[in-house]
Each structure stands twice: as structure tokens, then as C-alpha cells.
XYZ file of C-alpha atoms in Angstrom:
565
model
C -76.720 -45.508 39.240
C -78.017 -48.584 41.109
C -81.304 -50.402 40.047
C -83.016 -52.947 42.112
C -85.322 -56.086 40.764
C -88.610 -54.029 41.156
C -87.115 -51.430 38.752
C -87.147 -51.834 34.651
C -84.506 -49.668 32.857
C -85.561 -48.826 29.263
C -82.762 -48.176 26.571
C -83.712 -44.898 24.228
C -86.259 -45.711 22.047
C -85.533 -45.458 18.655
C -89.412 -44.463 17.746
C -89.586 -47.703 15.121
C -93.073 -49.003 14.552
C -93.952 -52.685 15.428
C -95.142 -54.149 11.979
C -93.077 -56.815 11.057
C -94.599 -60.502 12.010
C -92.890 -64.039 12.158
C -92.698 -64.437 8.204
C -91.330 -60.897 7.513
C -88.338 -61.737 9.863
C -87.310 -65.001 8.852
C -87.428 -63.954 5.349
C -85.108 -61.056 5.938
C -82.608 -63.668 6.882
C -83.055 -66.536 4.624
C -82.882 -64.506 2.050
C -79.748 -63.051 3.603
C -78.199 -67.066 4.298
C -79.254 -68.247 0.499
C -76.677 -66.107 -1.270
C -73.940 -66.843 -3.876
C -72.248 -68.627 -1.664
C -74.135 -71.938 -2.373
C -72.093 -71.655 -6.044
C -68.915 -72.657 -4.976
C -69.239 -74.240 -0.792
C -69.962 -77.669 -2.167
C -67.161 -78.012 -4.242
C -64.525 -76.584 -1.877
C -66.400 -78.730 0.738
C -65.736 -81.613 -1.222
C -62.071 -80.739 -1.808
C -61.319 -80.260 2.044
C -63.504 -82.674 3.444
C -64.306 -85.493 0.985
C -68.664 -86.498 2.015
C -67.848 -85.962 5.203
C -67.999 -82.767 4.604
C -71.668 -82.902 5.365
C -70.559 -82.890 9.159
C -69.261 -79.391 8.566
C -72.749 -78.337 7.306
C -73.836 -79.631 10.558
C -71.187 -78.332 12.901
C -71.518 -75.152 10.760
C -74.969 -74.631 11.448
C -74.908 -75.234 15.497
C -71.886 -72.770 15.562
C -73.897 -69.888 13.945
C -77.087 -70.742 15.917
C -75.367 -69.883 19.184
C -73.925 -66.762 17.823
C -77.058 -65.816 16.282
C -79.374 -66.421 19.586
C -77.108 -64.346 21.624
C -77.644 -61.322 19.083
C -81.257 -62.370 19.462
C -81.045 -60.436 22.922
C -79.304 -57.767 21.975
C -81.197 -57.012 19.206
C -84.325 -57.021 21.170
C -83.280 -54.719 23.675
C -81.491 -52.142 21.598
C -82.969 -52.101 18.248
C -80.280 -49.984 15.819
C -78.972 -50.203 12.793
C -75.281 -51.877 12.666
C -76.074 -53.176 15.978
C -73.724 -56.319 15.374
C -70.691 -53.412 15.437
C -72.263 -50.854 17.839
C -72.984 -53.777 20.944
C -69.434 -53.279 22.191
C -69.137 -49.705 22.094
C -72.505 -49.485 24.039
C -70.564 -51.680 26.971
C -66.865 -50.697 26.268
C -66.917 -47.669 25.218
C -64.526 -45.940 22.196
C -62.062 -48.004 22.084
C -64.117 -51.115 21.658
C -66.174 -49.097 19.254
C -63.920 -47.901 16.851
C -62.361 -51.507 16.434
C -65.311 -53.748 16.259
C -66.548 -50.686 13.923
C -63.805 -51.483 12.076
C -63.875 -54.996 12.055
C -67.540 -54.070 10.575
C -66.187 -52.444 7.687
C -63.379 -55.158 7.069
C -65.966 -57.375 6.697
C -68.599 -55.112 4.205
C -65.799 -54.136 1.997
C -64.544 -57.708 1.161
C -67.765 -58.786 0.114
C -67.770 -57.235 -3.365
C -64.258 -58.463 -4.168
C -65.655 -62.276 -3.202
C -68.931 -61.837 -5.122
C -67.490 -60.349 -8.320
C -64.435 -63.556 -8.004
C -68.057 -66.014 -8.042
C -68.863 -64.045 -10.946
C -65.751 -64.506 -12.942
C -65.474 -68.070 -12.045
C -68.619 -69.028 -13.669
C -67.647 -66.803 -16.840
C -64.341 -68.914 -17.335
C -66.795 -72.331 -17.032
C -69.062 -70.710 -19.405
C -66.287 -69.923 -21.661
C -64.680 -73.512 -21.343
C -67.769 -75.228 -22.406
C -68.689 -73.093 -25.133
C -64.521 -72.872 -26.284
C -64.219 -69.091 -26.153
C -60.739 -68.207 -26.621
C -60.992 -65.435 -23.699
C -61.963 -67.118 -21.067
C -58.937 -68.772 -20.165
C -57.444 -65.858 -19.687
C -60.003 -64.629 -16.146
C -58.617 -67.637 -14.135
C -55.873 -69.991 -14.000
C -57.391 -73.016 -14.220
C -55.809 -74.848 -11.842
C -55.306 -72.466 -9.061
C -58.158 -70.240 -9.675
C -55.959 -67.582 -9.388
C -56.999 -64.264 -10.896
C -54.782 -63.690 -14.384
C -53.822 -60.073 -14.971
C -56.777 -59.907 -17.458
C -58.730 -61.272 -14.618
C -57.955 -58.647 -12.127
C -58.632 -55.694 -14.580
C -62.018 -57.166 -15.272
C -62.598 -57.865 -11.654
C -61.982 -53.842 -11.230
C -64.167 -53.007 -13.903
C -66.803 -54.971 -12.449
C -66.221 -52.592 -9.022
C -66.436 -49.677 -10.737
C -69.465 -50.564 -12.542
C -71.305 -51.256 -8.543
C -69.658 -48.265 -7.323
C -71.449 -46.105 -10.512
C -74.598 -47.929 -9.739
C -74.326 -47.032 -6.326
C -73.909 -43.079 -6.546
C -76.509 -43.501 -8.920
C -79.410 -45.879 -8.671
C -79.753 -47.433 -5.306
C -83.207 -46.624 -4.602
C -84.031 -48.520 -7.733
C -81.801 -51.472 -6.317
C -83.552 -51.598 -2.778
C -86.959 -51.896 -5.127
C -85.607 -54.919 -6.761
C -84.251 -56.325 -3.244
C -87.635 -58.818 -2.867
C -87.775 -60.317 -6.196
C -83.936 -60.813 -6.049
C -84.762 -63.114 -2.865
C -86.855 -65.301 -4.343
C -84.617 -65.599 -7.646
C -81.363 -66.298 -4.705
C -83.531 -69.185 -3.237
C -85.847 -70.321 -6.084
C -82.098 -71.567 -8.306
C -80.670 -73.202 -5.969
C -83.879 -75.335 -4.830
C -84.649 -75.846 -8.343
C -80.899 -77.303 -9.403
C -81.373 -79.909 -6.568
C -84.580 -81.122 -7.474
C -83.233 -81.566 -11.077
C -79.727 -82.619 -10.291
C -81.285 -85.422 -7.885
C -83.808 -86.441 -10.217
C -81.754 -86.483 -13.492
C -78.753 -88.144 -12.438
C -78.145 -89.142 -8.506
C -76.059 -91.770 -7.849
C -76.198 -93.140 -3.736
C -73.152 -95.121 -4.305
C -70.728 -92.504 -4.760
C -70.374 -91.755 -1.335
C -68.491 -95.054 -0.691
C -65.955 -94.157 -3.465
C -62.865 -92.533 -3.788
C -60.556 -93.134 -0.835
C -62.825 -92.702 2.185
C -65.965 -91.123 3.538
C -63.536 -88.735 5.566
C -60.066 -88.538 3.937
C -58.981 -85.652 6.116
C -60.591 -86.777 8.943
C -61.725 -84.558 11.908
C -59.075 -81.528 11.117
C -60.392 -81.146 7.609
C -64.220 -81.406 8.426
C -63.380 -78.126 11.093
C -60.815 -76.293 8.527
C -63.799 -76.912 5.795
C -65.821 -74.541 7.968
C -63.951 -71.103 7.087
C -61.879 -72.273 4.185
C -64.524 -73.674 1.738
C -67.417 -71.241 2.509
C -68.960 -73.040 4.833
C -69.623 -70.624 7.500
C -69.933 -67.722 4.717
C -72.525 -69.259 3.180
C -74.788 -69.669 6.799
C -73.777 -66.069 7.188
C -76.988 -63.444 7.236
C -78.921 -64.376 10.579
C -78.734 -61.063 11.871
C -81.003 -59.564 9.449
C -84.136 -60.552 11.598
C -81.937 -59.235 15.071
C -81.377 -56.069 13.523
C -85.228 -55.839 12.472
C -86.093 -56.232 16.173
C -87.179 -53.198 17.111
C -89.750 -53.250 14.034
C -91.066 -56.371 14.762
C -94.743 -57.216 16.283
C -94.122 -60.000 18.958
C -90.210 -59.587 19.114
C -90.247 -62.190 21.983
C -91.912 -65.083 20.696
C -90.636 -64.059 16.560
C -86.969 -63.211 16.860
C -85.783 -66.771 18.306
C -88.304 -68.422 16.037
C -87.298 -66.197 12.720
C -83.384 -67.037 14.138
C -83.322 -70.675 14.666
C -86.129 -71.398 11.491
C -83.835 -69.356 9.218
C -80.653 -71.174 9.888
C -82.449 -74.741 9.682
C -83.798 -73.503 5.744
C -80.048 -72.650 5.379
C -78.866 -75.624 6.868
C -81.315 -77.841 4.983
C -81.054 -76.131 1.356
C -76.820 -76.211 1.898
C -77.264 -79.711 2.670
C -79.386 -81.090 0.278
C -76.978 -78.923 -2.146
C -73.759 -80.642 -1.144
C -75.632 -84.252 -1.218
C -76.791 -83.969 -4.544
C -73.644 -82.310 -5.858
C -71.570 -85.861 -4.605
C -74.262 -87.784 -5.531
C -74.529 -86.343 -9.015
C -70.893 -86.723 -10.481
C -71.352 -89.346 -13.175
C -69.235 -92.377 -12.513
C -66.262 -91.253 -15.228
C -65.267 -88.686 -13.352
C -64.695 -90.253 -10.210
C -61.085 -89.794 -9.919
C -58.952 -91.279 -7.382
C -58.673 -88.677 -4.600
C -61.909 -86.407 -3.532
C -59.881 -83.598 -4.092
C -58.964 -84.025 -7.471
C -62.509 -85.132 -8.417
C -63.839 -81.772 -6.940
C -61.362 -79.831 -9.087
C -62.735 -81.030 -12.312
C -65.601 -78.646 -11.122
C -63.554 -76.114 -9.791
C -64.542 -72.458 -12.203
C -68.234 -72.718 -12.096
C -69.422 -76.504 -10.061
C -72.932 -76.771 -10.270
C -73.293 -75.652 -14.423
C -70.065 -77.604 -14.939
C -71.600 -80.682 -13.208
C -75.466 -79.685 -15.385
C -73.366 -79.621 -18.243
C -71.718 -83.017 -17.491
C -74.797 -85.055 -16.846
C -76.977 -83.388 -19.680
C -78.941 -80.589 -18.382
C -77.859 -77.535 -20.790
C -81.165 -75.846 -19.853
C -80.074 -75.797 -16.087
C -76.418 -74.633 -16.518
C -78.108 -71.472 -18.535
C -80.531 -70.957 -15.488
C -77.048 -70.973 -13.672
C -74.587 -68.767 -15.563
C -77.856 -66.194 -15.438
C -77.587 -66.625 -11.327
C -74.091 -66.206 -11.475
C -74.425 -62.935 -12.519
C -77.898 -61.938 -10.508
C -77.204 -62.966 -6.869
C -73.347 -61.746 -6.868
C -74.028 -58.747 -9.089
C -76.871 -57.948 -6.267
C -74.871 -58.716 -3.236
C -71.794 -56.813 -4.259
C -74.136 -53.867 -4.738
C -75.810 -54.329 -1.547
C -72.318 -54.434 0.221
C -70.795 -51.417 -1.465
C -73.670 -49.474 0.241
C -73.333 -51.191 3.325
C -69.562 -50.281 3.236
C -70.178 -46.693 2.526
C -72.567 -46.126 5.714
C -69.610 -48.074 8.107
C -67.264 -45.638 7.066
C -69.420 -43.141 7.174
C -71.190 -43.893 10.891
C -67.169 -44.495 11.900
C -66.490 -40.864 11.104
C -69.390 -39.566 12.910
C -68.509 -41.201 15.572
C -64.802 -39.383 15.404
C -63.006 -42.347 14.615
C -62.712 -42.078 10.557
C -61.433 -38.590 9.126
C -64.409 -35.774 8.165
C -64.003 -36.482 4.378
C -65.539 -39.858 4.956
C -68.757 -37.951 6.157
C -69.075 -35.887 2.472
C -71.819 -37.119 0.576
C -73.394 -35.922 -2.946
C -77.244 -33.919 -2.825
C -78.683 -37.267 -3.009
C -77.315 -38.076 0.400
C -74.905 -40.721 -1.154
C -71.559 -41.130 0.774
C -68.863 -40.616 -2.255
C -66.247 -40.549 -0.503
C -67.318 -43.753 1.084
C -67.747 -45.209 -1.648
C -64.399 -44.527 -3.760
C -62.180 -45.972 -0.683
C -64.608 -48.863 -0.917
C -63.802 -49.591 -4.328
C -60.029 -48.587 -3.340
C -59.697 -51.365 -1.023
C -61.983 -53.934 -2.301
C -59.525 -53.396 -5.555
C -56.733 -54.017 -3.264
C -57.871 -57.436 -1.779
C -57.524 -58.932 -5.315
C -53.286 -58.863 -4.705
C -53.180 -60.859 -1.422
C -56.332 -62.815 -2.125
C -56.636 -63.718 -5.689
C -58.715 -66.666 -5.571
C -62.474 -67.483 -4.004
C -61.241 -69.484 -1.375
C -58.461 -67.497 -0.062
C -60.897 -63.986 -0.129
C -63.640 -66.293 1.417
C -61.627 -67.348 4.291
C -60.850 -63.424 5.535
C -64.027 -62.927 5.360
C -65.071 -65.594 7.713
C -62.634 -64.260 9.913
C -63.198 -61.015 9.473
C -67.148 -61.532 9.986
C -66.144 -63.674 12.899
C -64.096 -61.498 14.393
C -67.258 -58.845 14.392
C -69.868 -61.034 15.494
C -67.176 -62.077 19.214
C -67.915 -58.647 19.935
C -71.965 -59.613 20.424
C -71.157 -62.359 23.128
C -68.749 -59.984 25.745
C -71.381 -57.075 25.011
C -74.137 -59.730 26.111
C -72.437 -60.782 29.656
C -71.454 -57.035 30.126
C -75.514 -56.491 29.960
C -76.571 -58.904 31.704
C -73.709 -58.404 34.450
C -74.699 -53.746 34.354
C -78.387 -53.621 33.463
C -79.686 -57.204 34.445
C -83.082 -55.219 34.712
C -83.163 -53.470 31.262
C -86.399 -54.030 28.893
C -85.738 -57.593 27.014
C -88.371 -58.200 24.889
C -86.528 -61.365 24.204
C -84.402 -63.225 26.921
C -82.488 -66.206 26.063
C -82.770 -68.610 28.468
C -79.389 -70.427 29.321
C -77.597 -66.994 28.228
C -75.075 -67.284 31.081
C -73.766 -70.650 29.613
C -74.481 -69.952 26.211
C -72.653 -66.407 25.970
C -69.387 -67.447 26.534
C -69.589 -70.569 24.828
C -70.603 -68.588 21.910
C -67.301 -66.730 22.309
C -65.288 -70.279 22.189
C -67.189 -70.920 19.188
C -66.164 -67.695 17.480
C -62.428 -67.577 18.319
C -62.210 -71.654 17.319
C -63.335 -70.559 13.313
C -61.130 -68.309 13.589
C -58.097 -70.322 14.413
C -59.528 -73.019 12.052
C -59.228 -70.717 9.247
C -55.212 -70.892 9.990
C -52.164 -68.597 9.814
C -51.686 -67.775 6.372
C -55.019 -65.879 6.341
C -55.165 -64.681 10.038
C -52.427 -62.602 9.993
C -53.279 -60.884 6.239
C -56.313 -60.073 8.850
C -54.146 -59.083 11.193
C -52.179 -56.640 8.901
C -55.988 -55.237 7.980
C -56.735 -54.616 12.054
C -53.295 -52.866 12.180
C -54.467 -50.468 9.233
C -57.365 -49.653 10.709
C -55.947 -49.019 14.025
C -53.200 -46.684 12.450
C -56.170 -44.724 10.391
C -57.692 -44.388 13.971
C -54.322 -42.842 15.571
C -53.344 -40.568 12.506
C -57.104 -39.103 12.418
C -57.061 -38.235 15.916
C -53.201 -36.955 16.100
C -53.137 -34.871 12.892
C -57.134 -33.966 13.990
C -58.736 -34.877 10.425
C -61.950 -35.049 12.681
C -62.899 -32.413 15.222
C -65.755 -35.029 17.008
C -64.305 -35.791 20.346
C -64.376 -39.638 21.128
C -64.486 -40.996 24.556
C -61.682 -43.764 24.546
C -62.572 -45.836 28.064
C -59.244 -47.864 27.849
C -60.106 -49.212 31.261
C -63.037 -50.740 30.110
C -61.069 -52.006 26.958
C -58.494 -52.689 28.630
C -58.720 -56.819 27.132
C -58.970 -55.847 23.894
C -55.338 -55.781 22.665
C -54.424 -58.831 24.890
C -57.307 -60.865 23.182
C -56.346 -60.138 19.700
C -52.489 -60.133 20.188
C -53.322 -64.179 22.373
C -55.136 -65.093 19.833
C -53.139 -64.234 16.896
C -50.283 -66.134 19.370
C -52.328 -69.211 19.433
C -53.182 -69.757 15.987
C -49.142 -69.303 15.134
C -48.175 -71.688 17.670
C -51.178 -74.423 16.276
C -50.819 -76.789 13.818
C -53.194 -74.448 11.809
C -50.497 -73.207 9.956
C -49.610 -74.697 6.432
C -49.043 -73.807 3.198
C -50.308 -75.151 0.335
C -48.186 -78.337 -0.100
C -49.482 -79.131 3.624
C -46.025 -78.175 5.562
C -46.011 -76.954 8.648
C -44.862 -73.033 8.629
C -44.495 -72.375 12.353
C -43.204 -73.821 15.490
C -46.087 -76.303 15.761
C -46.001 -76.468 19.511
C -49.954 -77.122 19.879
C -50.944 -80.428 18.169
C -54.657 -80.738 17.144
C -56.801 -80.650 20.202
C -55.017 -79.129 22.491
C -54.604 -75.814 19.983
C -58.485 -76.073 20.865
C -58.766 -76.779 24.472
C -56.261 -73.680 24.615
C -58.236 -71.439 22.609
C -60.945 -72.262 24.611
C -59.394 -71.705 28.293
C -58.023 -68.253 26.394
C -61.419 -67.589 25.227
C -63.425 -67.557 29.226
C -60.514 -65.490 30.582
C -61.294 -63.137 28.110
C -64.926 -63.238 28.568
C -64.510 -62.805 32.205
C -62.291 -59.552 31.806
C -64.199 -57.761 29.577
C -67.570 -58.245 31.655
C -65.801 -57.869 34.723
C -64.349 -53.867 33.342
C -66.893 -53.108 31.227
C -68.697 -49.762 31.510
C -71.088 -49.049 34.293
C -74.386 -49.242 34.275
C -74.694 -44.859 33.948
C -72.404 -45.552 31.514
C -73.653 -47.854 29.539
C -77.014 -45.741 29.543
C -75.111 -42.308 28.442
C -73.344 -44.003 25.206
C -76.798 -45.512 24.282
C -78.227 -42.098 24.305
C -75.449 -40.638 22.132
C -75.808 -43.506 19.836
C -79.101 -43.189 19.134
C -78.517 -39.894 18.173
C -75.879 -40.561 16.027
C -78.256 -43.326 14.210
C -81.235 -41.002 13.862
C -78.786 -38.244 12.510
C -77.595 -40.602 10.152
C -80.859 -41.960 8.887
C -82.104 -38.803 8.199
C -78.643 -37.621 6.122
C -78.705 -40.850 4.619
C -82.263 -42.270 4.692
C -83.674 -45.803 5.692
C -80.505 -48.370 5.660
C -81.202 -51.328 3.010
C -81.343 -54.684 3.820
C -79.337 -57.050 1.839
């Protein structure tokens, strides 16, 4: 099918109605940024970074406002649930689909596990500071390491969203707007307070420098203390494009204003929570400082300077906006799995659901895995940084679906067109594969292990046939995809980005800092540049839109409306 510049191709239309304005939007995903992870991405910012870890706030932000402009577009012109995992099978085909799918669910499922570890960290604070016997026995306090009392709680805690999720998530979705303005309304309110009650200007010059671990440990700060976790939730107002009134003058606006109340509320969090520590517990490294605050840091530090009232309001949050986001996710997790076995990918069983149209199945390997992820990841920060990887990994998918667009249906119906997006596509692809080398070995290839999983669920369900929906592979037009992910995984072993805990290198170290960088990046365009260059045609790309939309509107009416978390 050829298409000339008079000519305007139209993607299926999804038959959403236009009511959602400017505010709506930007809500959706400021609510979505301001989660739980502004409870712990000061203090582990402060650990890895020392104050200059306000750079990585910075850097942070920029990073995740290219990534979320170029799913601007997309989500404009094909308005679908899941878009952020359904993009690449719309211009690659199956094969692309079923892993960026399951990339999708990777990053869903380890949500819970994270949010439940916030929760138990800010029990053990509560418990030190009250001197409950128990509470020593969640965490060890100085790895913040899950005990084996710690873990069976954290599974209880699963099983408790997964009952809540077969039975009352109408009743959650309800609740979904007032839990927004509890998620933002704490954490504004505990830097007013802390700032006003007890800030101190003078402790950035302390300790041993503004930047301790200079330039390397404002980047690593990015994926290993939360940093980009926390900013996480932009494409809330994409994925609402096709409902929204003016999509081309809203979605940028909603996009970029969004990240900036992220960036700003993250920032003024991290400044007062330096600015705050009273002068006696200034120790002599940042690092050790920050660990004083490690189980729960913003009640430990209301605690420290006075303000009982506020570490109550904060022990209360610690239960509210994790306890709401794990739920959220195990729903979210359920429809992946589910929309992956439609799609032929997952076996059938994934597809039962109960007579309230609740995926059980779904939900039980949900809890399975999530379970799971507390052996290899037993701490916040090591969970947090697969997740950044994971969600990373998913969101690389958006920019080589956006030049494969652009390149195949250059005419198609965007009611938002970023301007710059032939420059700012691929750089948005640098930007992705960099967080995820900055989050280092150790964790990328525990991700890597997870990609290989879902790869062999993929093979055994379509050898053994455990799903009779035929799936139309397109290797030629995936044909990049193993090279990418086997190159990268290459380049991150063969960086510097590869230490254990005591700091020693645990690989060849053949690319020094910089140049791991500069590599990734040269990497990162010759990727780009394959994947447009085979993606699907434009009849193609038309016919797999049409059978997706299907799929969606079969699933929303099995299912019912998706939820927003």
C-alpha cells in the first residue's frame, strides 16, 4: 500500500469519547509520579550521591521527559490500553510483541514485591522507635535485607492484595481519586514542616564533599536509589489520549507539566531531607549519615527533630500509598498476562477468569512470582533497581516503534506531532539503554535470567500448543531484537558497571567510564536504524492495528474498563 502527502491514513478507531481536558490528564500522571517512592529515593540518593544527588533529580527528570514526549505521539495516534507494550508489536510484529509484552509484565509484577518491602521498612522504624521486640526481626538493620520472618510477612501481605483483588476491585478503583490526593497531599505537607521546623542550609557543605562519588555515582543514583522509579507514571496521560478533548495542545502540556510537579516535589523532598538532619548526626561519610535513616527516612528523621505528629501522618502513608499501589499493580499484572494469552503468546489457562470477569489465574502466578522476587532481591534497593530496568527496558520499545511510524505511515492521523521527533526518537533510545547500563551487572543479568523465562514460556506454549491462537512471528522485521538485548547485556559486562558491594570490580572491566557510554550510545543508533529500516510495512502495520483493536475491545468487554493507577 503506498500513500502520498495529499492522503491521511486513520488507525482503527477505538470509539472512545473526547472528555478529558488539560487538568484531567496531568492529574492522571502526577498522581501516577507522586507514589511511595518519595519514602525511601532521598535517602538512597543521599547514600549514592552525597547533595549532589540533586543533579540526579535533574538528569532524572530530562531523561524521562524525552521518553515520555515520544509516547506523547504514539499515544495520540493509537489510543489503546497497554499501548507502552503493544507500540512494537503494531511495527514489528509477534515477535516484538510477545517480548516487549513481556517486558510489560516483568515490570507490573515487581511492583507489589517493592511496595509491600516500603511497607515493611517503615514497620521496623516504627517498631525501633516505639522498642517493640518484633520488629527487628522484618529487616536486618543494616542491610535491609528481608529476615525469614520478614519474607513470610512480605507473602502474607501478597496474599492479602491478591484476596482483595478477586474480590473488591471495583471498590478499589472508587477509592483511586481520594488516594491521589492523600499520595501528594503527605509528601507536600512533610516538606513544608520538615523545612520550617528544623532546616539547616549549612549541611550541604559538610561531610566529605558536595559530590563524594562524583559524576559515576550521580548517574548510578538514577536506577539504584529510586530515582528514575520514583519519576515513573507519565504515561498515564499518553494512554488517556484517545479520551482526551484537545489531545494536541493537552498531551505535551499534561506530559511535560506532570514531570516538572514530580521533579519539583522530589526535589524539594531530597533538599529538605539534607537540610533537616540535626547537626549530631552528621557522621563522617554521606553514606553512613544516610543509613542512620535507612528502615523508614522521613518518620525516622520527624522523629529525630521533634515532630511525633508528622512521623504518625507517615507510618499511616506507609501503609496507604504502597498498600494502594501494590493493589493497583496486581490488577495491572493480571490483564498483561491475560492480553499475552489472547494474543497466543501465554498458555489458555492464563485467559480463565471467575463470573466477575476477574483473571484468577492471572492473578495466583502474580502472587507466585512477585513471592519469588523476595529470594534474589531481598532489599528495596536491589528490587527497585530491576524494576527500573525492567520498566526501562519496556518503555525502548516506544522510541523504535516511533521511527518505524514515522518512516511506514508518515501520513497517519497525529493529533499530536512532536516536533524534533527525528532527533529526539533515537536519542530517547540512548537515554533508555544508558539507565539501563547504569543500573550495572549484578542486577541486569537477574533481568536477563527473567527475559530468558519469559522467552522459554513463549517456546513451550507454542511447541506443546497450550494455546490454539495462531501468532504471526515476523522474525524479519524482528530480526534486531536478539542482537540488541544479547549487545547490550555484552556492554554492561564489559563496563565498569559491574561491582559488588565492597566496590570491586567483577568483570573484565575493558570499558572505563565514558567510553562504556559513548559505546552504548553508537550501539544504541545502529539499533535504531535496523529496526526502522525492517520494520513492518505500511499494509502491515495497518492489518496488526486492526487485530489489536479487536483484541482490546474483546478484552474490555470480558474484563471491563482497565483502572488507572
Amino acid at each position: 500500500m503506498t500513500t502520498t502527502q495529499s492522503q491521511k491514513i486513520a488507525l482503527p478507531d477505538t470509539g472512545l469519547k473526547r472528555q478529558i481536558g488539560f487538568i484531567g490528564l496531568m492529574w492522571a500522571s502526577a498522581g501516577s509520579i507522586i507514589g511511595s517512592g518519595w519514602l525511601y529515593g532521598a535517602q538512597k540518593g543521599l547514600a549514592a550521591a552525597g547533595p549532589a544527588v540533586i543533579w540526579s533529580w535533574i538528569i532524572g527528570a530530562i531523561a524521562i521527559l524525552i521518553l515520555a514526549l515520544v509516547h506523547a505521539e504514539l499515544g495520540g495516534m493509537y489510543p489503546i490500553a497497554g499501548g507502552t507494550a503493544r507500540f512494537p508489536h503494531l511495527a514489528f510484529g509477534g515477535i516484538a510483541g510477545g517480548a516487549f509484552g513481556w517486558f510489560s509484565w516483568l515490570q507490573a509484577v515487581t511492583v507489589a514485591p517493592i511496595e509491600v518491602m516500603a511497607m515493611l521498612g517503615y514497620w521496623q522504624s516504627l517498631a525501633r522507635t516505639e522498642h517493640w521486640s518484633f520488629g527487628a526481626h522484618f529487616q536486618n538493620p543494616t542491610t535491609e535485607i528481608l529476615t525469614p520472618s520478614g519474607i513470610i510477612a512480605a507473602v502474607v501481605i501478597m496474599a492479602v492484595f491478591t484476596a482483595i483483588n478477586f474480590f473488591s476491585i471495583r471498590a478499589l478503583a472508587n477509592t483511586n481519586s481520594a488516594a491521589t490526593w492523600w499520595k501528594i497531599g503527605v509528601p507536600v505537607l512533610a516538606i513544608f514542616v520538615l523545612a520550617i521546623i528544623n532546616f539547616h542550609g549549612s549541611n550541604f557543605g559538610a561531610g566529605e564533599s558536595f559530590a563524594p562519588t562524583g559524576l559515576k555515582g550521580v548517574l548510578s543514583a538514577l536506577p539504584t536509589a529510586g530515582i528514575v522509579f520514583a519519576l515513573l507514571g507519565f504515561e498515564q496521560a499518553d494512554q488517556l489520549a484517545g479520551e482526551s478533548s484537545n489531545p494536541k495542545r493537552d498531551i505535551p502540556r499534561a506530559v511535560i507539566g506532570s514531570v516538572l510537579i514530580g521533579l519539583v516535589i522530589y526535589l524539594a523532598l531530597q533538599v529538605v531531607f539534607i537540610a533537616a538532619i540535626p547537626g549530631d548526626h552528621l557522621l563522617g561519610t554521606w553514606a553512613k549519615t544516610a543509613a542512620q535513616y535507612a528502615s523508614g527516612p522521613f518518620a525516622l528523621l520527624a522523629t529525630a527533630v521533634g515532630v511525633g505528629w508528622l512521623a504518625v501522618v507517615l507510618y499511616v502513608d506507609a501503609v496507604i500509598s504502597p498498600g494502594g499501589t501494590g493493589l493497583i499493580y496486581f490488577t495491572a499484572t493480571s490483564r498483561v498476562s491475560y492480553g499475552l494469552s489472547k494474543n497466543g503468546y501465554f498458555p489458555k489457562l492464563l485467559e480463565s477468569t471467575t463470573r466477575r470477569g476477574v483473571p484468577w489465574f492471572g492473578l495466583i502466578v502474580a502472587w507466585v512470582f512477585g513471592c519469588v522476587c523476595f529470594l534474589p532481591f531481598p532489599s528495596w534497593q536491589s528490587l527497585v533497581s530491576l524494576i527500573t530496568s525492567a520498566s526501562v527496558l519496556m518503555y525502548a520499545g516506544a522510541p523504535l516503534a516511533f521511527g518505524a511510524f514515522r518512516k511506514r505511515i508518515p501520513n497517519a492521523d497525529r493529533p499530536f506531532r512532536l516536533p524534533g521527533g527525528a532527533i529526539l526518537s533515537p536519542i530517547a533510545f540512548i537515554v533508555a539503554n544508558w539507565i539501563i547500563l547504569w543500573t550495572g551487572w549484578l542486577t541486569d543479568y537477574k533481568l536477563g535470567i527473567c527475559i530468558l523465562i519469559g522467552l522459554a514460556i513463549i517456546v513451550v506454549t507454542r511447541v506443546f500448543k497450550l494455546n490454539p491462537t495462531p501468532v504471526h512471528f515476523n522474525w524479519k522485521a524482528a530480526q534486531w531484537l536478539f542482537p540488541y538485548l544479547i549487545g547490550l547485556g555484552l556492554i554492561v559486562f564489559l563496563s565498569d558497571w559491574n561491582q559488588d558491594a565492597n566496590g570491586t570490580i567483577a568483570g573484565p572491566d575493558w570499558l572505563p567510564f565514558g567510553w562504556d557510554m559513548a559505546v552504548t550510545a553508537a550501539f544504541s543508533l545502529i539499533i535504531y536504524y535496523w529496526a526502522v529500516n525492517t520494520s513492518v510495512d505500511t499494509q502491515g502495520i495497518l492489518t496488526i492495528a486492526e487485530e489489536t483493536s479487536a483484541h482490546a475491545e474483546q478484552e474490555t468487554a470480558e474484563l471491563g474498563a482497565p483502572i488507572a493507577g
